[in-house]
Tab-separated table of C-alpha atoms in Angstrom:
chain	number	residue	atom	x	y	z
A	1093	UNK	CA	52.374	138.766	98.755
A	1094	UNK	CA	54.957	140.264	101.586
A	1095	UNK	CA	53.988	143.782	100.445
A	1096	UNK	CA	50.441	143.116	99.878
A	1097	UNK	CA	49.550	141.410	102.984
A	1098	UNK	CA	50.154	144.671	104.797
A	1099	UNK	CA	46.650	145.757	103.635
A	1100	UNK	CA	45.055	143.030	106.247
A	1101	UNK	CA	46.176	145.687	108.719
A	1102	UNK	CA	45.774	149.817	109.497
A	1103	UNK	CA	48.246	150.748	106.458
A	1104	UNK	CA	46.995	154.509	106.169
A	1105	UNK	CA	50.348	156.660	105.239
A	1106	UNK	CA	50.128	158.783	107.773
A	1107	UNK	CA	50.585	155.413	110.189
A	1108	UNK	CA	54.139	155.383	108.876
A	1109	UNK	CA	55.185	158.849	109.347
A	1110	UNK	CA	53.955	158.513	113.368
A	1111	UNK	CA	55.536	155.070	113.226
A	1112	UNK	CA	58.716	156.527	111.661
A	1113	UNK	CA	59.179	159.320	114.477
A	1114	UNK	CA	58.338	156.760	117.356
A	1115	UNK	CA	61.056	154.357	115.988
A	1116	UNK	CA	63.823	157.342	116.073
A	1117	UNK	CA	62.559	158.595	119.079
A	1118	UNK	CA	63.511	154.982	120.493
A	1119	UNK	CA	66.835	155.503	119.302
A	1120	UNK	CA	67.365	158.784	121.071
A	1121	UNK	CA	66.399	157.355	124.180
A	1122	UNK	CA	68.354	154.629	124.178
A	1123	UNK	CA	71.226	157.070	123.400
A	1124	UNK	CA	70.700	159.036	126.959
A	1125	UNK	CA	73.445	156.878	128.453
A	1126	UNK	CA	75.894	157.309	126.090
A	1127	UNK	CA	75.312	161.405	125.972
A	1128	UNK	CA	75.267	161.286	130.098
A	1129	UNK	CA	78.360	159.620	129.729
A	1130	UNK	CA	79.840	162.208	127.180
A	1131	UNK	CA	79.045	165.269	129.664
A	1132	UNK	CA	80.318	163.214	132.730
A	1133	UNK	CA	83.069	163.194	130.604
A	1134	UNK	CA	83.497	166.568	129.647
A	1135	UNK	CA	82.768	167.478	133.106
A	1136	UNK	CA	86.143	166.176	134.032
A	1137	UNK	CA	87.844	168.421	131.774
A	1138	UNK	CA	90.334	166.061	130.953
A	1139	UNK	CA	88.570	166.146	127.371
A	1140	UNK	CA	89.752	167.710	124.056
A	1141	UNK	CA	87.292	170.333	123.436
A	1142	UNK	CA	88.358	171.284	120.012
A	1143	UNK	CA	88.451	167.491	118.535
A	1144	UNK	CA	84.866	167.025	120.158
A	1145	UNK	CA	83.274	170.216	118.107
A	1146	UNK	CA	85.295	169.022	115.251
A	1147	UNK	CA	83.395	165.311	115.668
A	1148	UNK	CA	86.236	163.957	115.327
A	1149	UNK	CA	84.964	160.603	114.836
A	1150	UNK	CA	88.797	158.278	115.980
A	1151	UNK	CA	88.398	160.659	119.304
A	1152	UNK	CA	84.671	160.238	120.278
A	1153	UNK	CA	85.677	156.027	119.619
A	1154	UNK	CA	88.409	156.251	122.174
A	1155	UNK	CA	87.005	158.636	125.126
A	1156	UNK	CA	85.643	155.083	126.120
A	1157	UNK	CA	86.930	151.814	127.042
A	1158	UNK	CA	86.089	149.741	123.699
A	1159	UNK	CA	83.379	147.276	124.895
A	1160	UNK	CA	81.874	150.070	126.688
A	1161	UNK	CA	81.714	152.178	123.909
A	1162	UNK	CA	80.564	149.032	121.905
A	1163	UNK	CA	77.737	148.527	124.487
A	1164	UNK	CA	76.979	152.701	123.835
A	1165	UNK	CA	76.916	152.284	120.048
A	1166	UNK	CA	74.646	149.429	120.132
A	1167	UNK	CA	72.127	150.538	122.591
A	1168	UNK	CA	70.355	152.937	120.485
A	1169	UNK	CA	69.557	150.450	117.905
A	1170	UNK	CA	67.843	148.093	120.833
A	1171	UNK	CA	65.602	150.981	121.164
A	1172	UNK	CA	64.539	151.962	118.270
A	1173	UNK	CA	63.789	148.275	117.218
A	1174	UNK	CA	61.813	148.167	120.688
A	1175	UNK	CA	59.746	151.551	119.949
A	1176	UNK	CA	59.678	150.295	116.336
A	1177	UNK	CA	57.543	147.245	117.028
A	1178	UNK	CA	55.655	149.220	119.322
A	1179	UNK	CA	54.366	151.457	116.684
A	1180	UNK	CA	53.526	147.807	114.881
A	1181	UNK	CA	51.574	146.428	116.933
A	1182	UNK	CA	49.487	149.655	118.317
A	1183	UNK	CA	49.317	151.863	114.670
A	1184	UNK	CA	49.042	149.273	112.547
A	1185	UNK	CA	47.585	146.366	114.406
A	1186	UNK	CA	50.010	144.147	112.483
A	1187	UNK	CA	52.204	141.157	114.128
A	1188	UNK	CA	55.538	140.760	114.224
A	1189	UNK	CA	55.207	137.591	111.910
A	1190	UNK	CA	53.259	139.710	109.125
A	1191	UNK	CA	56.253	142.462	109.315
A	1192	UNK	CA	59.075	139.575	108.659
A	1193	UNK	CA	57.257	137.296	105.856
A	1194	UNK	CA	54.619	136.414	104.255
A	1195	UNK	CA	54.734	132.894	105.432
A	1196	UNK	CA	52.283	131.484	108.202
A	1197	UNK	CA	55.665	131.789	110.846
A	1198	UNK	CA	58.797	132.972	110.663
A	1199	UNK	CA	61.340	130.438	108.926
A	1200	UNK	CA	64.121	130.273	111.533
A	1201	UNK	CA	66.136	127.598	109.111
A	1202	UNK	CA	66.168	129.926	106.513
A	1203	UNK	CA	67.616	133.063	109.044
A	1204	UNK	CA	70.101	130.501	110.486
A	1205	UNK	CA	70.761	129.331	106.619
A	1206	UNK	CA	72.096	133.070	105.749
A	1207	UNK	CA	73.646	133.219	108.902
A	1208	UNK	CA	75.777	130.548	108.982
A	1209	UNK	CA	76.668	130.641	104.904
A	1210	UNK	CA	77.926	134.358	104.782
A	1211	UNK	CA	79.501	133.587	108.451
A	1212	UNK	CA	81.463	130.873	106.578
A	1213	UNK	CA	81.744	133.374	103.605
A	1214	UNK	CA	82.950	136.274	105.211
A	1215	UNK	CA	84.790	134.684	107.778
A	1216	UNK	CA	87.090	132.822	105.194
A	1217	UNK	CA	87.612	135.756	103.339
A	1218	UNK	CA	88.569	137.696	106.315
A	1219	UNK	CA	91.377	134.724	107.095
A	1220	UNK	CA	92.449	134.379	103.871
A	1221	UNK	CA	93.260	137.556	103.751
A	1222	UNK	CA	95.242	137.540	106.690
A	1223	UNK	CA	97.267	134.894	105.682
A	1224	UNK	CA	98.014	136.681	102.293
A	1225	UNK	CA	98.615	139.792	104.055
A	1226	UNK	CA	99.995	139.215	107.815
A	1227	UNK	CA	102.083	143.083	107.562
A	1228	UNK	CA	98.465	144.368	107.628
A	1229	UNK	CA	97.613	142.788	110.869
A	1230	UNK	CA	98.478	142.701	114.498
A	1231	UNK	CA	97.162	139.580	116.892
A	1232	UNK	CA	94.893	141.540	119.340
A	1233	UNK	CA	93.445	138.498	121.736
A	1234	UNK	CA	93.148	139.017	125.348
A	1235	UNK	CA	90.705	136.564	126.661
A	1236	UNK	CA	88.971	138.720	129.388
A	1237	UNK	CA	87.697	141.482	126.872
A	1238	UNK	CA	87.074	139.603	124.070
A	1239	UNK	CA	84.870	137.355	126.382
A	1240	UNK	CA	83.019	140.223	127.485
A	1241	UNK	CA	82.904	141.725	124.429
A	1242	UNK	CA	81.963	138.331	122.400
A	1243	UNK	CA	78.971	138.439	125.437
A	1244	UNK	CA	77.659	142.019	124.239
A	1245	UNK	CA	77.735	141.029	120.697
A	1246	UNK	CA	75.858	137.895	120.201
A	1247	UNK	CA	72.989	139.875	122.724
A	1248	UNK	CA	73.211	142.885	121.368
A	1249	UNK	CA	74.542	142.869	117.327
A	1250	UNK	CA	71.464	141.262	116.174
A	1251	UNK	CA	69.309	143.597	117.672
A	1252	UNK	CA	71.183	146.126	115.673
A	1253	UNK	CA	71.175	144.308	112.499
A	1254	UNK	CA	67.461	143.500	112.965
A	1255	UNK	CA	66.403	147.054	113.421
A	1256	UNK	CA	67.580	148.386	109.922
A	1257	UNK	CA	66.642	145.267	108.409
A	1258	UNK	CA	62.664	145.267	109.946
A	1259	UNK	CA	62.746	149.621	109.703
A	1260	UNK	CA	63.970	149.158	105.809
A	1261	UNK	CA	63.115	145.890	104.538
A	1262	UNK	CA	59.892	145.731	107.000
A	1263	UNK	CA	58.149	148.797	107.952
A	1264	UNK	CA	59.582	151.337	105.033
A	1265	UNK	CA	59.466	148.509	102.307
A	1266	UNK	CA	55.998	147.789	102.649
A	1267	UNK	CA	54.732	150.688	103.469
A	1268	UNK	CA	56.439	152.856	100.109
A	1269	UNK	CA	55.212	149.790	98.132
A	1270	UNK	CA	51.475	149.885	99.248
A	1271	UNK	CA	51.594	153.931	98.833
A	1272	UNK	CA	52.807	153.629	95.226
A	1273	UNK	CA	51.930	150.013	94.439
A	1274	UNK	CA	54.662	149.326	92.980
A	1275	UNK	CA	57.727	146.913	94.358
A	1276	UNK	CA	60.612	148.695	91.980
A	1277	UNK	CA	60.353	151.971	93.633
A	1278	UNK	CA	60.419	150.672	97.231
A	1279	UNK	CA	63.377	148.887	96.443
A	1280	UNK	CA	65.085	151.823	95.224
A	1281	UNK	CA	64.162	154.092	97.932
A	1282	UNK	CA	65.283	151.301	100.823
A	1283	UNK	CA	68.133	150.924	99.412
A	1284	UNK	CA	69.522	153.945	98.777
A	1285	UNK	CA	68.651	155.386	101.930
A	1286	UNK	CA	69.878	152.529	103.891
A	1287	UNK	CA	73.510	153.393	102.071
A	1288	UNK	CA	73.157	156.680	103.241
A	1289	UNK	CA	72.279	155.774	106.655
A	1290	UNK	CA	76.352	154.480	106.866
A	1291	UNK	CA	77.111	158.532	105.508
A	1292	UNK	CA	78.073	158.943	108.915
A	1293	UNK	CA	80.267	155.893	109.160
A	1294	UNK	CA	84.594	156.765	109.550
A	1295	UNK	CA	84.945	154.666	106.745
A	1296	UNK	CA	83.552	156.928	104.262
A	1297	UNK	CA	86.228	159.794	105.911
A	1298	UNK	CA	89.026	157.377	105.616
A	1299	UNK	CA	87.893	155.455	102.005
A	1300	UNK	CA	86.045	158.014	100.493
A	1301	UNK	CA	82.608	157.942	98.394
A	1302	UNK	CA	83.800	155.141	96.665
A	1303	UNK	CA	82.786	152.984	99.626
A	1304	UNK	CA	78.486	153.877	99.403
A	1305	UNK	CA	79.029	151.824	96.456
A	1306	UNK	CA	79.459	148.710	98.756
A	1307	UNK	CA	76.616	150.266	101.071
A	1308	UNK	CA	73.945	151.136	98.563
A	1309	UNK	CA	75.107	147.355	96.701
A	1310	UNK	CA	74.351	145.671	100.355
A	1311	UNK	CA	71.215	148.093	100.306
A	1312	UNK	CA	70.266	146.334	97.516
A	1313	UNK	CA	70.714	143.061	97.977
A	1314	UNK	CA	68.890	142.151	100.766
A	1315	UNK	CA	65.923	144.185	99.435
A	1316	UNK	CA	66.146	141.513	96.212
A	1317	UNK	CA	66.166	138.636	98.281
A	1318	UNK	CA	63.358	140.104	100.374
A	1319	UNK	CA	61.257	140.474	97.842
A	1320	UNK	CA	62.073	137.537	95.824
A	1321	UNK	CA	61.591	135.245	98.973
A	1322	UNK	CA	58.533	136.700	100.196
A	1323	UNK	CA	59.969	137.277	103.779
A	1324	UNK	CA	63.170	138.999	105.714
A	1325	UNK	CA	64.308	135.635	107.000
A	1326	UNK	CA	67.788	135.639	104.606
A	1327	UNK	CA	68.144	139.346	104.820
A	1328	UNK	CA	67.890	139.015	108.760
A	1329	UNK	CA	70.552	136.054	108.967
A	1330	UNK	CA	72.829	137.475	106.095
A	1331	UNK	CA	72.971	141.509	108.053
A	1332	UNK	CA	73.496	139.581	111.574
A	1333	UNK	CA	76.360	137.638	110.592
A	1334	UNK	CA	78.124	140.026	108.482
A	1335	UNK	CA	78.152	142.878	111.352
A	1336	UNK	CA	78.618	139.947	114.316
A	1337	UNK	CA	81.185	138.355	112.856
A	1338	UNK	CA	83.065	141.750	111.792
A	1339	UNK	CA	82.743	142.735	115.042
A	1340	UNK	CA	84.385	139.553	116.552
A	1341	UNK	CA	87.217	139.162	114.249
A	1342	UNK	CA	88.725	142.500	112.581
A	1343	UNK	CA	89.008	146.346	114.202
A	1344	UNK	CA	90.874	149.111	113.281
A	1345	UNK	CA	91.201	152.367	113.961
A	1346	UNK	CA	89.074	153.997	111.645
A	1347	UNK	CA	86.345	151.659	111.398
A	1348	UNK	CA	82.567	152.002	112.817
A	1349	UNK	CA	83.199	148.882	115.014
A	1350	UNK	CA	86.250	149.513	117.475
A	1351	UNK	CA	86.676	146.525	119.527
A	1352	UNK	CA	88.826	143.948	121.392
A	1353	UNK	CA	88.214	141.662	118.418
A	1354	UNK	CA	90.888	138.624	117.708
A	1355	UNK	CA	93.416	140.741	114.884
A	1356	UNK	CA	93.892	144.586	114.669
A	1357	UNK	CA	93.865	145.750	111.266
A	1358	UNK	CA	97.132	148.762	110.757
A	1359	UNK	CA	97.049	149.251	107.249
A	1360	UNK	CA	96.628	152.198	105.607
A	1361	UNK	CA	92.996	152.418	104.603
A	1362	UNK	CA	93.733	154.925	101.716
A	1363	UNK	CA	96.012	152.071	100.188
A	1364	UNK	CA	92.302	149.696	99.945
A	1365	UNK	CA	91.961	148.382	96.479
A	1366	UNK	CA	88.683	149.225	95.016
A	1367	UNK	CA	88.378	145.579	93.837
A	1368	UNK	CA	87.640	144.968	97.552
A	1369	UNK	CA	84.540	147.341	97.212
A	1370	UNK	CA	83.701	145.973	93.993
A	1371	UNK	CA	83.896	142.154	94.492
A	1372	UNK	CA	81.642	141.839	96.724
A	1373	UNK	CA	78.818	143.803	95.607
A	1374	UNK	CA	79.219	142.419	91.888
A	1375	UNK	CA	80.806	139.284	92.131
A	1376	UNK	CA	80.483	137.588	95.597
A	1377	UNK	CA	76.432	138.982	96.227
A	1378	UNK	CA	75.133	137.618	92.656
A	1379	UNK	CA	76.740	134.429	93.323
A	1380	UNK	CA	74.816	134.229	96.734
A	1381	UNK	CA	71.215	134.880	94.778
A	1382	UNK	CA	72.000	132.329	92.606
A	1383	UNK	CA	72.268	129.893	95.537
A	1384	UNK	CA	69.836	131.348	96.747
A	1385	UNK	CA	67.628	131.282	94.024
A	1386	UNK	CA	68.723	127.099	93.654
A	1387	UNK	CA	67.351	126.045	97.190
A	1388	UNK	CA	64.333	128.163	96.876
A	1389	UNK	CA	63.350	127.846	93.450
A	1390	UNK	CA	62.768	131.514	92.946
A	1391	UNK	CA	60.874	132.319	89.751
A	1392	UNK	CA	59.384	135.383	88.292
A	1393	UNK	CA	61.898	137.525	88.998
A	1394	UNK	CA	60.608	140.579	87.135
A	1395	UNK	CA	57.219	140.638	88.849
A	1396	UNK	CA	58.641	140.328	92.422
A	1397	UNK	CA	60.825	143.118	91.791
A	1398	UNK	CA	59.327	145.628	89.682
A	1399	UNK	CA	55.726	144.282	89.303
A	1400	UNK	CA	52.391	146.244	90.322
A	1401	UNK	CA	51.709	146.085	94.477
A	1402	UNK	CA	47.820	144.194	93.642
A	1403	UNK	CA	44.743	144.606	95.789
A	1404	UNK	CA	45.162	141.818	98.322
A	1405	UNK	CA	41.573	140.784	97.617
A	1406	UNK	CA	42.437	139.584	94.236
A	1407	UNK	CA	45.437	137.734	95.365
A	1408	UNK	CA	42.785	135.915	97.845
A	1409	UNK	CA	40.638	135.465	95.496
A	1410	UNK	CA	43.320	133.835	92.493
């Protein structure tokens, strides 16, 4: 029913591809700041020229103060979500509520549910880890940033997390699944391409290929617990947590997120085991659909992910 219902509304595929250009166009607005700030910058001379044709990503990180350059990163997601639901709500005539779930309202227990379970998850992990492997880490608290950069995190990480999660596991999922009317092929497609979206990320420079596997994996699962809950609420919780909490705890040097977080990472990213790629995506994720799956009795598994998209006038009707 969450890719059906879309029908109800102005669904025509042509909507998506205006909707799709006034989403990114959202994003490149809301990245005018950070570019002003980059020829200000440059302006000054006191710039390496070479690194910034190069894109060298560890330079463009640190021509900024981090939480400034946090607050830069960040920004263009705001937008696009902003210009995103914009395109909702005038091209398709279609509610907020009708993007996340196919339930009456949005479940906020069940977004707070992921939330707080994969912040416990991850979390523990991340201090475990730490314990088993202090060499690797520094202690990088100082109050007065990580205040202010706790502050643009909890506004603005969600916003982030909830723009990929409403443009994939929304606006693209539902829209690819009513074109084709099928749920297996939307799945595929929103996944892979949200992996891809991360090409760009300095992990994949510093960890190689290897590490799409984790991105295409996370792809993945939320799009199965989308689908097989009828609704974003867990995908919107799980994606929140895992980039808020990321954010607040561990940096490095070569990561996406360069902040004044609580420990510094220094190891040597080429000396990553690929069992910490691997776990997760086929160990720790499964394990989370079978809770999942226990507290929300999900059945049918093989029709809510690679059944036929129906008419939604049948489904009304049965």
């Amino acid at each position: 029913m969450y890719i059906e219902q879309v029908q109800k509304n102005l669904s025509d595929w042509w909507r998506y591809l205006i909707g799709l250009v006034i989403a990114v166009s959202g994003v490149f607005v809301f990245s005018i700041p950070h570019g002003a700030a980059l020829i200000a910058k440059i302006a000054t001379g006191d710039v390496d020229m070479d690194k910034i044709a190069a894109n060298d990503t560890a330079y463009l990180m640190g021509m900024f103060e981090p939480n400034l350059n946090f607050l830069y990163i960040l920004l263009p997601f705001t937008g696009g979500l902003i210009f995103l639901y914009i395109a909702v709500r005038l091209l398709h005539k279609q509610t907020l509520t009708n993007l996340t779930t196919s339930r009456s309202k949005i479940d906020w227990k069940r977004v707070f549910l992921a939330f707080l379970l994969w912040g416990f998850i991850s979390t523990s992990m991340t201090l475990i880890d730490i314990s088993m492997s202090p060499e690797d880490y520094v202690y990088n608290f100082e109050f007065d940033r990580f205040i202010i950069l706790a502050a643009i995190a909890i506004l603005l990480v969600p916003l982030q997390t909830s723009f990929e999660e409403y443009m994939f596991r929304g606006y693209f999922m539902q829209g690819i699944g009513n074109l084709v009317r099928n749920k297996f092929v939307p799945l595929i497609i929103t996944s892979v391409a949200f992996g891809l979206l991360h090409l760009s990320n300095p992990e994949v420079d510093k960890l190689g290929n290897i590490i799409m596997i984790y991105y295409i994996g996370t792809g993945f699962f939320l799009g199965i617990i989308t689908l097989m809950d009828e609704g974003m609420e867990l995908a919107l919780g799980f994606h929140a947590a895992n980039n808020l909490f990321t954010a607040l705890l561990v940096t490095a040097d070569w990561t996406a997120f360069q902040t004044h977080s609580i420990y510094k990472s220094i190891a040597d990213p080429a000396s990553m085991s690929v069992n910490e790629i691997i776990v997760p995506v086929f160990v720790i994720f499964p394990i989370l659909l079978l809770i999942f799956s226990k507290i929300y009795n999900w059945n049918n598994w093989y029709d809510k992910l690679a059944g036929p998209v129906r008419d939604i006038s049948t489904l009304d009707e049965a």
